[in-house]
Short mmCIF file of C-alpha atoms in Angstrom, two decimals:
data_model
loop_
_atom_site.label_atom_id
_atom_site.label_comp_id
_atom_site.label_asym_id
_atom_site.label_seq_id
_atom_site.Cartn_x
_atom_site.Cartn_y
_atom_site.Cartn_z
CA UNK A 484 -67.35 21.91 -13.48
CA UNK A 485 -67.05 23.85 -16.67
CA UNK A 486 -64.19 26.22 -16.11
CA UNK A 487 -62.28 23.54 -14.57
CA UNK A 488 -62.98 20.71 -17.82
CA UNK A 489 -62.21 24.27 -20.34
CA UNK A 490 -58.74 24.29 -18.68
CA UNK A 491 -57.89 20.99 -18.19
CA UNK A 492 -58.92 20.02 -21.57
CA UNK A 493 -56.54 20.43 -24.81
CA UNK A 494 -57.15 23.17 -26.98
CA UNK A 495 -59.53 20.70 -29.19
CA UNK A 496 -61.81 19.98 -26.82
CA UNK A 497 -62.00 23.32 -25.22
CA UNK A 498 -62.90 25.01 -28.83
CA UNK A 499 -65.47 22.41 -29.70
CA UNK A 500 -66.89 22.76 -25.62
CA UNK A 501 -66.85 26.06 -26.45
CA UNK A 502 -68.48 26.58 -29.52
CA UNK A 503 -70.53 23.19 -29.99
CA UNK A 504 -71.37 21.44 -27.08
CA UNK A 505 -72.64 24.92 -24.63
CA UNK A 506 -74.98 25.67 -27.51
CA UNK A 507 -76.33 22.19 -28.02
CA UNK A 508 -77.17 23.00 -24.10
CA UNK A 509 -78.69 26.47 -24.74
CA UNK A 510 -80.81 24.25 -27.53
CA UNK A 511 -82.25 21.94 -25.00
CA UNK A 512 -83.36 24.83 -23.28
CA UNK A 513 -84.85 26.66 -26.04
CA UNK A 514 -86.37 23.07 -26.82
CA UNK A 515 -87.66 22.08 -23.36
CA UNK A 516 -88.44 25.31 -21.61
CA UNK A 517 -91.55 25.86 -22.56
CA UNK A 518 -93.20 22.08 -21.59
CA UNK A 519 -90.83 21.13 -18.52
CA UNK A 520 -89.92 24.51 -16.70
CA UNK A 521 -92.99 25.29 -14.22
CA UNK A 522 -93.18 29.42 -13.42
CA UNK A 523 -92.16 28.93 -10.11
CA UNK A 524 -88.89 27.81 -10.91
CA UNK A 525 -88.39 30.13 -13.84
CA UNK A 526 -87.73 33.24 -11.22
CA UNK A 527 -84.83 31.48 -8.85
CA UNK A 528 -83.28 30.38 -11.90
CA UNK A 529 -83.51 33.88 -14.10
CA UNK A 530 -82.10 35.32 -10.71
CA UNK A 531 -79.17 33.21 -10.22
CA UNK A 532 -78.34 33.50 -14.07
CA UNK A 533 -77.98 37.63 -13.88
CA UNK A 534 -75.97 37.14 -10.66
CA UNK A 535 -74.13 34.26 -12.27
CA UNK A 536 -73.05 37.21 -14.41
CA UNK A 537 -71.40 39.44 -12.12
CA UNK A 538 -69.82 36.79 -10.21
CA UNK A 539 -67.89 35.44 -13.31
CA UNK A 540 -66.93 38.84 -14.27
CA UNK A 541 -65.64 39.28 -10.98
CA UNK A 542 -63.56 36.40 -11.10
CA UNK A 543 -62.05 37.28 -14.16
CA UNK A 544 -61.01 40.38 -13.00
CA UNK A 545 -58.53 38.66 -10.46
CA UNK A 546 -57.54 35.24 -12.64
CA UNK A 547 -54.36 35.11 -13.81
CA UNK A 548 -54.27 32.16 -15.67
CA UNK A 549 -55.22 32.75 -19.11
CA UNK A 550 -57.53 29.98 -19.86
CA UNK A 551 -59.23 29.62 -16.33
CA UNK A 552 -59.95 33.61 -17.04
CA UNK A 553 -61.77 32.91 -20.65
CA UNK A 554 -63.39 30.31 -19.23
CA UNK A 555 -65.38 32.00 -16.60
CA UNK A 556 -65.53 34.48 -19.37
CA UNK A 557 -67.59 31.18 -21.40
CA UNK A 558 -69.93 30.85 -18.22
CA UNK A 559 -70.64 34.38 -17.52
CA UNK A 560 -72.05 34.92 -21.14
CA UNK A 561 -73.92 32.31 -21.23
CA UNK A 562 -75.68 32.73 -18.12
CA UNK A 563 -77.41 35.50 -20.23
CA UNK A 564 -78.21 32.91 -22.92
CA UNK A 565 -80.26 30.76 -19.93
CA UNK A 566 -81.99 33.42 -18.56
CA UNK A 567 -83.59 34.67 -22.19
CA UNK A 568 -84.43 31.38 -22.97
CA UNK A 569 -86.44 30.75 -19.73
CA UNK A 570 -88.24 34.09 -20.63
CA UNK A 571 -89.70 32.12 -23.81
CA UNK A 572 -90.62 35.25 -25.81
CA UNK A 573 -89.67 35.20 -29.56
CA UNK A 574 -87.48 38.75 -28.81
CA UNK A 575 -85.51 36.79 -26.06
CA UNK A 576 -85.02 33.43 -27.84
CA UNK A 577 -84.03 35.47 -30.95
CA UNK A 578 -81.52 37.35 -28.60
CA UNK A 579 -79.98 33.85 -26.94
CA UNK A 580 -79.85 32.25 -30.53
CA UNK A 581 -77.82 35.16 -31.76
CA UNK A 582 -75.97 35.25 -28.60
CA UNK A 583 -74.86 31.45 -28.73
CA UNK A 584 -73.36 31.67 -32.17
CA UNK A 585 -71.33 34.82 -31.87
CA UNK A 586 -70.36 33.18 -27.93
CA UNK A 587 -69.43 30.09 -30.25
CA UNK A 588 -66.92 31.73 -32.34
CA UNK A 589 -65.68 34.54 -30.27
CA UNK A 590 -65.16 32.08 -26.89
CA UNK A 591 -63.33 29.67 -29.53
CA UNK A 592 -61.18 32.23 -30.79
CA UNK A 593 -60.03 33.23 -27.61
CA UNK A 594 -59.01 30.06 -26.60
CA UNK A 595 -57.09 29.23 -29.80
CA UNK A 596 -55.06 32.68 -28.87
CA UNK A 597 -54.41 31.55 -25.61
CA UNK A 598 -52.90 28.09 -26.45
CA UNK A 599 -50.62 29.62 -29.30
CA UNK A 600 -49.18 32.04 -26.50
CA UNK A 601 -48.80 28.81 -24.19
CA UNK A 602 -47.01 26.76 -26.94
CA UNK A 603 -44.40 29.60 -27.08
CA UNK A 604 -44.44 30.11 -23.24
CA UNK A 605 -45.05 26.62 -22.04
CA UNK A 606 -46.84 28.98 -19.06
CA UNK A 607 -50.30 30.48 -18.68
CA UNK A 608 -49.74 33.14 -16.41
CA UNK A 609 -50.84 36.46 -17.81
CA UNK A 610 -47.96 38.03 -16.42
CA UNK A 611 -45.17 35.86 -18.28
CA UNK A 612 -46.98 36.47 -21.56
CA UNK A 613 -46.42 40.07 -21.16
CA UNK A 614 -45.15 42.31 -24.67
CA UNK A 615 -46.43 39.77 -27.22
CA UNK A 616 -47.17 42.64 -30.02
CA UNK A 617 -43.40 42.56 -30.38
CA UNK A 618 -42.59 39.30 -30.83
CA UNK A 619 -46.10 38.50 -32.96
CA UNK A 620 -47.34 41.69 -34.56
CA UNK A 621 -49.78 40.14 -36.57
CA UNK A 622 -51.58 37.87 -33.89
CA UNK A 623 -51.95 41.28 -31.85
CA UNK A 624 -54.79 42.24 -34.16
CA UNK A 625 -56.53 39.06 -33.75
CA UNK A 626 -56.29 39.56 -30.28
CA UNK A 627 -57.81 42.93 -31.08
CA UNK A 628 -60.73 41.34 -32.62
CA UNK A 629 -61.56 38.48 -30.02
CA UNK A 630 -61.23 40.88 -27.19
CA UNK A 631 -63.35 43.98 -28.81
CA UNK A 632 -66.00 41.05 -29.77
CA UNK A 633 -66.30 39.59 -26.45
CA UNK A 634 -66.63 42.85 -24.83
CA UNK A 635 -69.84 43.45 -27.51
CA UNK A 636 -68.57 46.42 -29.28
CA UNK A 637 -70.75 48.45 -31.45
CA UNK A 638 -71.83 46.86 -34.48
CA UNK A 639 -70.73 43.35 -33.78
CA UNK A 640 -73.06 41.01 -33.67
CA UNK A 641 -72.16 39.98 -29.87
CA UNK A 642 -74.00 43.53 -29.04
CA UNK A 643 -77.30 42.72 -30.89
CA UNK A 644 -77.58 39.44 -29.07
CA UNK A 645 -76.71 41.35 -25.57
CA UNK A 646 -79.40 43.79 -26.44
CA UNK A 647 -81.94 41.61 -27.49
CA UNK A 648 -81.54 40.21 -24.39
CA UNK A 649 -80.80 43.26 -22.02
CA UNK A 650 -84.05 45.09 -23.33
CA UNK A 651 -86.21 41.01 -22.40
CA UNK A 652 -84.88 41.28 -19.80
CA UNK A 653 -86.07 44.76 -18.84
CA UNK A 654 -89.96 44.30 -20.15
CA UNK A 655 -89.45 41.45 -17.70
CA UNK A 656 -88.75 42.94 -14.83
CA UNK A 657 -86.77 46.11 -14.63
CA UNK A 658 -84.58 45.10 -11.73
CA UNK A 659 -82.29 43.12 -14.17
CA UNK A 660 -80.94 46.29 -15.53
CA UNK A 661 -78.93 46.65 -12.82
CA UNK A 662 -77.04 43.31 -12.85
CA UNK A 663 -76.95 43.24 -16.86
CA UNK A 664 -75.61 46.24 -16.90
CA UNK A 665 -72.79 45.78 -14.39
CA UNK A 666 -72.30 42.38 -15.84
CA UNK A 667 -71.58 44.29 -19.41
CA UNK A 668 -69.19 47.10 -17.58
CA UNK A 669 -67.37 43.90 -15.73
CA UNK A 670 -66.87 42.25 -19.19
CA UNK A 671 -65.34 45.22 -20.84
CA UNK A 672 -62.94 45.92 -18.35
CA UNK A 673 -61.79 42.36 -17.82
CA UNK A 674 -61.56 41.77 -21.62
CA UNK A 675 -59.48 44.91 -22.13
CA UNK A 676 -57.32 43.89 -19.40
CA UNK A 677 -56.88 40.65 -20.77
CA UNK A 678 -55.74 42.30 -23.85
CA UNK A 679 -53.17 44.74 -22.59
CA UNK A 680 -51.59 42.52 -20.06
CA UNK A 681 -50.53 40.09 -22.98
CA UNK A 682 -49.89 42.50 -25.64
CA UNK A 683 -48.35 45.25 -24.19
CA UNK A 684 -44.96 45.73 -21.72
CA UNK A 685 -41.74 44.08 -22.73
CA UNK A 686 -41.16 40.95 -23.33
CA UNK A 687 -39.57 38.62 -20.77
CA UNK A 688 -36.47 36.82 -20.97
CA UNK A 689 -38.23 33.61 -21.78
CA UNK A 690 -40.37 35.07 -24.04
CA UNK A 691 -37.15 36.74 -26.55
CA UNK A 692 -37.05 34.02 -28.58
CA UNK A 693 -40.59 33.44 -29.46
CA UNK A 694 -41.27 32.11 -33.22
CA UNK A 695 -43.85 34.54 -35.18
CA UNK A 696 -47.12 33.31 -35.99
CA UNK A 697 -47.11 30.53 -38.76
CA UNK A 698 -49.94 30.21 -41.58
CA UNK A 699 -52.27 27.46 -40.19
CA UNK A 700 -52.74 29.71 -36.93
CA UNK A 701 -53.14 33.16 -39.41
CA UNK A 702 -55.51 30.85 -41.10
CA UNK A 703 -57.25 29.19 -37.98
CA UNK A 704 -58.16 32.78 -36.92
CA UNK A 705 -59.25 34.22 -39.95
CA UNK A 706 -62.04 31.25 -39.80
CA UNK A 707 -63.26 32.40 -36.68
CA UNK A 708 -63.02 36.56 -37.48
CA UNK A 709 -64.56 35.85 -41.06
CA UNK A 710 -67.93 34.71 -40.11
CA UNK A 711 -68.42 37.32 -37.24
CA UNK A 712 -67.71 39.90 -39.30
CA UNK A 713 -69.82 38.74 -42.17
CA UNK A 714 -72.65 37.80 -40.04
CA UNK A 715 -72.31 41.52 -38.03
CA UNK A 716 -72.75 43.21 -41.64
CA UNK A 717 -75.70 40.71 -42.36
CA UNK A 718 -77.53 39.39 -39.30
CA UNK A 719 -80.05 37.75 -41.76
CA UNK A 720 -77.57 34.50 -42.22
CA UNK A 721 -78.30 33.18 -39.10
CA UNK A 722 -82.07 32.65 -40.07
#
């Protein structure tokens, strides 16, 4: 049900889904896991999690509607948060905590982005939002940002929470490398091309006339880039 309430929502209630309401979910688990989960169910569910993973990532790589693609994006990454919290170590919940609140921002950021290309498009087909760097130079770097961020480049603080909960997930069992780790190569290459498709090309012949980007959306983006980048050069905020 997620992906489908992320894009039929309006961009208000996808950013707050997206950055409030998944990680008040992730806190029930972190709050309730370790009286109400019995170890029997704790390996079907860790298993389904990591596969949850690739799956997602898989059907990002052939969306091509913008917000259906960062919202299986959404799901995919925090399929990682569930399966470190079920793990109840103080590494893993440290790792999903982290996790959560760079998820929150970057996942929000990306769908701002998204809606100001489909208030100048009035489409959200990847392919009709084609050449955007030209018409909106600025919002390119933004685009930058969210995409490098939810890909978990080195030293953002999306990687230490992947990490944290990669290297659980290993001392768990080491069978999880595998799907982690093609989860992480699915979610670069689906975040890249998410970011090429839209910025680079030429523009259509709808897309000509499109207005730059105005100050409330420079300044709606800077609000999401500032803390990640202040929290990547000091991870001791979050505790």
């Amino acid at each position: 049900w997620l992906p489908k309430a992320h894009v039929e929502a309006p961009i208000a209630g996808s950013m707050v889904l997206a950055a409030v309401l998944l990680k008040l979910g992730g806190y029930g688990i972190i709050r309730m896991a370790p009286t109400n989960i019995s170890t029997t169910l704790i390996y079907p569910t860790i298993a389904m999690a990591t596969w949850g993973v690739i799956m997602t990532g898989l059907t990002c790589l052939r969306k091509t509607d913008l917000k259906a693609l960062i919202a299986y994006s959404s799901v995919g990454h925090m399929g990682l948060v569930a399966s470190a919290t079920l793990i109840q170590t103080p590494w893993s919940t440290s790792g999903a905590v982290i996790l959560m609140i760079a998820h929150g921002l970057t996942s929000s950021m990306l769908f701002c982005l998204a809606n100001m290309l489909y208030e100048r498009t009035n489409t959200r087909m990847l392919i009709a939002m084609r050449g955007m760097h030209k018409a909106m130079p600025l919002m390119t770097s933004y685009w930058l940002i969210a995409s490098l961020t939810n890909l978990a480049l080195p030293p953002t603080i999306n990687l230490i929470g992947e990490i944290q909960i990669m290297t659980t997930l290993f001392n768990w069992s080491p069978l999880t490398i595998m799907m982690t780790a093609m989860g992480a190569t699915i979610t670069a290459i689906y975040s890249l091309q998410m970011f090429m498709t839209t910025q680079q090309g030429h523009l259509t012949k709808d897309s000509k006339e499109t207005y730059p980007a105005q100050t409330r959306e420079l300044l709606i983006m800077l609000l999401h880039a500032l803390p990640i980048l202040l929290l990547t050069l000091n991870l001791e905020l979050i505790y």
